[in-house]
Structures are given as C-alpha cells and as structure tokens.
Amino acid sequence: MRRNNFEEIVQKTSKYMKENISRPITVDEIAREMCYSSRHLRRAFKTVTGVGVLANLLSLKIERAKELLLNSDMNIAEVANSVGFSEYSSFGRAFRRKTGTSPSEFCSTAKRIRETPIPEMSITYNNPPREWFKDD
C-alpha cells in the first residue's frame, strides 16, 4: 500500500515540477504545495525513483533545456533562464554534470549532426550466388 501511495505522490509532484520548471523552486516549497512534509516527499522520491527530489527536478530541467536548445531559436542564456537558472554558470555546470557536455558543445554537435548529409547506401556483392542469374 505504501509504495502505491509514494508512486501517487511522485506522480503529482512531478507534474507540479514540470508546470513550474521555469522558476527556481525548493523541496520545502514543493512539499508545502503538495501538502506533505519535506521528509515524507524526499522518502517517497527515494523509494520510487531511487534518487531525491532535487535530482529529479534537475533532470526535468536539463531535459527541457535540451529540447529548447534543439528546437528553438533561444540562445543558451535564454534557455538557462527559461528552465529556472538565474545564472548561466550554474546552468552550464548542471548541464555538464547531467549530460557530460557543455550546452554549447551540445548545440554544436546537434548542428553538425543535422547538417551532415546521409550517404547513399548501396550493397555490393563480390560473389553473388549463381541462382540469382538463372532464368526461371
């Protein structure tokens, strides 16, 4: 029963975090909005997801930032601001920690991939089977 209750808490809280992704929010604020204690909220997240509330929130923010970097005309500072980071440097560190690359490297790699033409594929058989050439 407890696991199901925790899953419901995590689901509701994740929805709240997604809806408020554009601003900095704390665990205490989230807990207050969800009408749970911070301790209970942390325990629910750890039990269901294996990581804490802030780690989940950060993952949501970085995933949203990646979407914006790929699909919008926003620059990196605007993206950082739109996912609740007031400082570009803290966004860059968080992005690198989660993705293994900086936001600018991420953009450059994505651009390079988009601009790389896909080569024509052809299959060449050095020794095709003789039956391929027999008349029926």
Coordinates of N, CA and C in Angstrom, one line a residue:
M1 N 0.8 -1.2 0.0 CA 0.0 0.0 0.0 C 0.9 1.3 0.0
R2 N 1.9 1.3 0.8 CA 2.8 2.4 0.9 C 3.4 2.8 -0.4
R3 N 3.9 1.8 -1.1 CA 4.6 2.0 -2.4 C 3.6 2.7 -3.4
N4 N 2.4 2.3 -3.4 CA 1.4 2.9 -4.3 C 1.1 4.3 -3.9
N5 N 1.1 4.6 -2.6 CA 0.9 6.0 -2.1 C 2.1 6.8 -2.5
F6 N 3.3 6.3 -2.4 CA 4.5 7.0 -2.8 C 4.5 7.3 -4.3
E7 N 4.1 6.3 -5.1 CA 4.0 6.5 -6.5 C 3.1 7.6 -6.9
E8 N 2.0 7.7 -6.2 CA 1.0 8.8 -6.5 C 1.6 10.1 -6.1
I9 N 2.3 10.2 -5.0 CA 3.0 11.4 -4.5 C 4.0 11.8 -5.6
V10 N 4.8 10.9 -6.0 CA 5.8 11.2 -7.0 C 5.2 11.7 -8.3
Q11 N 4.1 11.1 -8.7 CA 3.4 11.5 -10.0 C 2.9 12.9 -9.9
K12 N 2.2 13.2 -8.8 CA 1.6 14.5 -8.6 C 2.7 15.6 -8.5
T13 N 3.8 15.2 -7.8 CA 4.9 16.2 -7.6 C 5.6 16.4 -8.9
S14 N 5.8 15.4 -9.7 CA 6.5 15.5 -11.0 C 5.7 16.5 -11.9
K15 N 4.4 16.3 -11.8 CA 3.5 17.2 -12.6 C 3.7 18.7 -12.2
Y16 N 3.7 18.9 -10.9 CA 3.9 20.2 -10.3 C 5.3 20.8 -10.8
M17 N 6.3 19.9 -10.7 CA 7.6 20.4 -11.1 C 7.7 20.8 -12.5
K18 N 7.1 20.0 -13.4 CA 7.1 20.3 -14.8 C 6.3 21.6 -15.1
E19 N 5.2 21.8 -14.4 CA 4.5 23.1 -14.6 C 5.2 24.3 -14.1
N20 N 6.2 24.1 -13.2 CA 6.9 25.2 -12.6 C 8.4 25.2 -12.9
I21 N 8.7 24.5 -14.0 CA 10.1 24.3 -14.4 C 10.8 25.6 -14.7
S22 N 10.1 26.7 -15.0 CA 10.7 27.9 -15.4 C 11.2 28.8 -14.3
R23 N 11.0 28.3 -13.1 CA 11.4 29.2 -11.9 C 12.1 28.3 -10.9
P24 N 13.0 28.9 -10.1 CA 13.7 28.2 -9.1 C 12.7 27.8 -8.0
I25 N 12.7 26.5 -7.7 CA 11.8 26.1 -6.6 C 12.6 25.2 -5.6
T26 N 12.2 25.1 -4.4 CA 12.9 24.3 -3.4 C 12.1 23.1 -3.0
V27 N 12.7 22.2 -2.3 CA 12.0 21.0 -1.9 C 10.9 21.4 -0.9
D28 N 11.3 22.3 0.0 CA 10.3 22.8 1.0 C 9.0 23.4 0.3
E29 N 9.3 24.2 -0.7 CA 8.2 24.8 -1.4 C 7.3 23.7 -2.1
I30 N 7.9 22.8 -2.7 CA 7.2 21.7 -3.4 C 6.4 20.9 -2.4
A31 N 7.0 20.6 -1.3 CA 6.3 19.8 -0.2 C 5.1 20.6 0.3
R32 N 5.3 21.9 0.5 CA 4.2 22.7 1.0 C 3.1 22.7 0.0
E33 N 3.4 22.9 -1.3 CA 2.3 22.9 -2.3 C 1.6 21.6 -2.4
M34 N 2.3 20.5 -2.2 CA 1.7 19.1 -2.3 C 1.1 18.7 -1.0
C35 N 1.2 19.5 0.1 CA 0.7 19.2 1.4 C 1.3 18.0 2.1
Y36 N 2.7 17.9 1.9 CA 3.4 16.9 2.6 C 4.6 17.5 3.3
S37 N 5.2 16.8 4.2 CA 6.4 17.3 4.9 C 7.5 17.0 3.9
S38 N 8.6 17.8 4.0 CA 9.8 17.7 3.1 C 10.3 16.3 3.3
R39 N 10.4 15.8 4.5 CA 10.9 14.5 4.8 C 10.1 13.4 4.1
H40 N 8.8 13.5 4.2 CA 7.9 12.5 3.5 C 8.1 12.5 2.0
L41 N 8.2 13.7 1.4 CA 8.4 13.9 0.0 C 9.7 13.3 -0.4
R42 N 10.8 13.6 0.3 CA 12.1 13.0 0.0 C 12.1 11.5 0.0
R43 N 11.4 10.9 1.1 CA 11.3 9.5 1.2 C 10.6 8.9 0.0
A44 N 9.5 9.5 -0.3 CA 8.7 9.0 -1.5 C 9.5 8.9 -2.8
F45 N 10.2 10.0 -3.0 CA 11.1 10.1 -4.2 C 12.2 9.0 -4.2
K46 N 12.8 8.9 -3.1 CA 13.9 8.0 -3.0 C 13.4 6.6 -3.1
T47 N 12.3 6.3 -2.6 CA 11.7 4.9 -2.7 C 11.3 4.6 -4.1
V48 N 10.6 5.5 -4.7 CA 10.1 5.2 -6.1 C 11.1 5.4 -7.2
T49 N 11.9 6.4 -7.1 CA 12.8 6.7 -8.2 C 14.3 6.3 -8.0
G50 N 14.6 6.1 -6.7 CA 16.0 5.8 -6.4 C 16.9 7.0 -6.2
V51 N 16.4 8.2 -6.5 CA 17.1 9.4 -6.3 C 16.2 10.5 -5.6
G52 N 16.8 11.5 -5.2 CA 16.0 12.5 -4.5 C 15.2 13.5 -5.3
V53 N 14.4 14.3 -4.6 CA 13.5 15.3 -5.3 C 14.3 16.3 -6.2
L54 N 15.4 16.8 -5.6 CA 16.2 17.8 -6.4 C 16.9 17.2 -7.6
A55 N 17.3 15.9 -7.5 CA 17.9 15.2 -8.6 C 16.9 15.1 -9.7
N56 N 15.6 14.7 -9.3 CA 14.6 14.6 -10.3 C 14.2 15.9 -11.0
L57 N 14.2 17.0 -10.2 CA 13.9 18.3 -10.7 C 15.0 18.7 -11.7
L58 N 16.2 18.5 -11.3 CA 17.3 18.9 -12.2 C 17.2 18.1 -13.5
S59 N 16.9 16.8 -13.4 CA 16.8 16.0 -14.6 C 15.7 16.6 -15.5
L60 N 14.6 17.0 -15.0 CA 13.5 17.6 -15.7 C 13.9 18.9 -16.4
K61 N 14.7 19.7 -15.6 CA 15.1 21.0 -16.2 C 16.1 20.8 -17.3
I62 N 17.0 19.8 -17.2 CA 18.0 19.6 -18.2 C 17.4 19.0 -19.4
E63 N 16.5 18.1 -19.3 CA 15.8 17.5 -20.4 C 15.0 18.6 -21.2
R64 N 14.3 19.5 -20.5 CA 13.6 20.6 -21.1 C 14.6 21.5 -21.8
A65 N 15.7 21.8 -21.2 CA 16.8 22.6 -21.8 C 17.3 22.0 -23.1
K66 N 17.5 20.7 -23.1 CA 17.9 20.1 -24.3 C 16.9 20.2 -25.4
E67 N 15.6 20.1 -25.1 CA 14.6 20.3 -26.1 C 14.6 21.7 -26.7
L68 N 14.8 22.7 -25.8 CA 14.8 24.0 -26.2 C 16.0 24.3 -27.1
L69 N 17.2 23.8 -26.7 CA 18.4 24.0 -27.4 C 18.3 23.4 -28.8
L70 N 17.6 22.3 -28.9 CA 17.5 21.7 -30.2 C 16.4 22.2 -31.1
N71 N 15.3 22.7 -30.5 CA 14.1 23.0 -31.2 C 13.6 24.5 -31.2
S72 N 14.5 25.4 -30.6 CA 14.1 26.8 -30.6 C 15.2 27.7 -31.1
D73 N 14.9 28.9 -31.2 CA 15.9 29.9 -31.6 C 16.5 30.6 -30.4
M74 N 16.2 30.1 -29.2 CA 16.7 30.7 -28.0 C 18.2 30.5 -27.9
N75 N 19.0 31.5 -27.3 CA 20.4 31.3 -27.0 C 20.5 30.5 -25.7
I76 N 21.7 30.2 -25.4 CA 21.9 29.3 -24.2 C 21.5 30.1 -22.9
A77 N 21.8 31.3 -22.8 CA 21.4 32.1 -21.6 C 19.9 32.2 -21.5
E78 N 19.2 32.3 -22.6 CA 17.7 32.4 -22.5 C 17.1 31.0 -22.1
V79 N 17.8 30.0 -22.6 CA 17.3 28.6 -22.2 C 17.5 28.4 -20.7
A80 N 18.7 28.8 -20.3 CA 19.0 28.7 -18.8 C 18.0 29.4 -18.0
N81 N 17.6 30.6 -18.4 CA 16.6 31.3 -17.7 C 15.3 30.7 -17.7
S82 N 14.9 30.1 -18.9 CA 13.6 29.6 -19.1 C 13.4 28.3 -18.3
V83 N 14.5 27.6 -17.8 CA 14.3 26.4 -17.0 C 14.7 26.7 -15.6
G84 N 14.7 28.0 -15.2 CA 14.8 28.4 -13.8 C 16.2 28.6 -13.2
F85 N 17.2 28.8 -14.1 CA 18.5 29.1 -13.6 C 18.7 30.6 -13.8
S86 N 19.1 31.2 -12.7 CA 19.3 32.7 -12.8 C 20.7 33.0 -13.3
E87 N 21.6 32.0 -13.1 CA 23.0 32.3 -13.5 C 23.4 31.2 -14.6
Y88 N 24.0 31.8 -15.6 CA 24.4 30.9 -16.7 C 25.4 29.9 -16.3
S89 N 26.3 30.3 -15.4 CA 27.4 29.4 -15.0 C 26.9 28.2 -14.2
S90 N 25.9 28.4 -13.3 CA 25.3 27.3 -12.6 C 24.5 26.3 -13.6
F91 N 23.9 26.9 -14.6 CA 23.2 26.1 -15.6 C 24.3 25.3 -16.4
G92 N 25.4 25.9 -16.8 CA 26.4 25.2 -17.5 C 27.0 24.0 -16.7
R93 N 27.2 24.2 -15.4 CA 27.8 23.2 -14.6 C 26.8 22.0 -14.4
A94 N 25.5 22.4 -14.2 CA 24.5 21.4 -14.0 C 24.3 20.6 -15.3
F95 N 24.3 21.3 -16.5 CA 24.1 20.7 -17.8 C 25.2 19.7 -18.0
R96 N 26.5 20.1 -17.8 CA 27.6 19.2 -18.0 C 27.6 18.0 -17.1
R97 N 27.2 18.2 -15.8 CA 27.1 17.1 -14.9 C 26.1 16.1 -15.4
K98 N 25.0 16.5 -15.9 CA 23.9 15.6 -16.3 C 24.2 14.9 -17.7
T99 N 24.8 15.7 -18.6 CA 24.9 15.2 -20.0 C 26.4 14.8 -20.4
G100 N 27.3 15.3 -19.6 CA 28.7 15.0 -19.9 C 29.3 16.0 -21.0
T101 N 28.5 17.0 -21.3 CA 29.0 18.0 -22.3 C 28.4 19.4 -21.9
S102 N 29.1 20.4 -22.4 CA 28.5 21.8 -22.1 C 27.4 22.1 -23.0
P103 N 26.6 23.0 -22.7 CA 25.4 23.4 -23.5 C 25.9 23.8 -24.9
S104 N 27.0 24.5 -25.0 CA 27.5 25.0 -26.4 C 28.0 23.8 -27.2
E105 N 28.7 22.8 -26.5 CA 29.1 21.6 -27.2 C 27.9 20.8 -27.7
F106 N 26.9 20.7 -26.8 CA 25.7 20.0 -27.2 C 25.1 20.6 -28.4
C107 N 25.0 21.9 -28.5 CA 24.4 22.6 -29.7 C 25.2 22.4 -30.9
S108 N 26.6 22.5 -30.8 CA 27.5 22.3 -31.9 C 27.3 20.9 -32.5
T109 N 27.3 19.9 -31.6 CA 27.2 18.5 -32.0 C 25.8 18.3 -32.7
A110 N 24.8 18.8 -32.1 CA 23.5 18.7 -32.7 C 23.4 19.3 -34.1
K111 N 24.0 20.5 -34.2 CA 24.0 21.2 -35.5 C 24.8 20.4 -36.6
R112 N 26.0 19.9 -36.1 CA 26.8 19.1 -37.0 C 26.1 17.9 -37.5
I113 N 25.4 17.2 -36.6 CA 24.6 16.0 -37.0 C 23.5 16.4 -38.0
R114 N 22.8 17.5 -37.7 CA 21.7 17.9 -38.6 C 22.2 18.2 -40.0
E115 N 23.4 18.8 -40.1 CA 23.9 19.3 -41.3 C 24.7 18.2 -42.1
T116 N 25.0 17.1 -41.5 CA 25.7 16.0 -42.1 C 24.8 15.3 -43.1
P117 N 25.1 15.3 -44.4 CA 24.3 14.5 -45.3 C 24.4 13.0 -45.0
I118 N 23.3 12.4 -45.3 CA 23.3 10.9 -45.1 C 23.8 10.3 -46.4
P119 N 24.8 9.5 -46.4 CA 25.4 9.0 -47.6 C 24.4 8.0 -48.3
E120 N 24.5 7.9 -49.6 CA 23.7 6.9 -50.3 C 24.2 5.5 -49.9
M121 N 23.3 4.6 -49.7 CA 23.7 3.3 -49.4 C 23.5 2.4 -50.6
S122 N 24.5 1.6 -50.8 CA 24.5 0.6 -51.9 C 25.1 -0.7 -51.4
I123 N 24.6 -1.8 -51.8 CA 25.1 -3.0 -51.4 C 25.8 -3.7 -52.6
T124 N 27.0 -4.1 -52.4 CA 27.8 -4.7 -53.5 C 28.1 -6.1 -53.0
Y125 N 27.8 -7.1 -53.9 CA 28.1 -8.5 -53.6 C 29.3 -8.9 -54.5
N126 N 30.3 -9.3 -53.9 CA 31.5 -9.7 -54.6 C 31.3 -11.0 -55.4
N127 N 30.6 -11.9 -54.7 CA 30.4 -13.2 -55.3 C 28.9 -13.6 -55.1
P128 N 28.0 -13.0 -55.9 CA 26.6 -13.3 -55.8 C 26.3 -14.8 -56.1
P129 N 25.4 -15.4 -55.5 CA 25.0 -16.8 -55.8 C 24.6 -16.9 -57.3
R130 N 25.0 -18.0 -58.0 CA 24.7 -18.2 -59.4 C 23.2 -18.3 -59.7
E131 N 22.4 -18.7 -58.7 CA 21.0 -18.9 -58.9 C 20.3 -17.5 -59.1
W132 N 20.9 -16.4 -58.7 CA 20.4 -15.1 -58.9 C 20.3 -14.8 -60.4
F133 N 21.1 -15.4 -61.2 CA 21.2 -15.1 -62.6 C 20.6 -16.1 -63.5
K134 N 20.0 -17.2 -62.9 CA 19.3 -18.2 -63.7 C 17.9 -17.7 -64.2
D135 N 17.6 -18.0 -65.4 CA 16.3 -17.7 -65.9 C 15.3 -18.7 -65.3
D136 N 14.1 -18.3 -65.0 CA 13.1 -19.2 -64.4 C 12.5 -20.0 -65.5

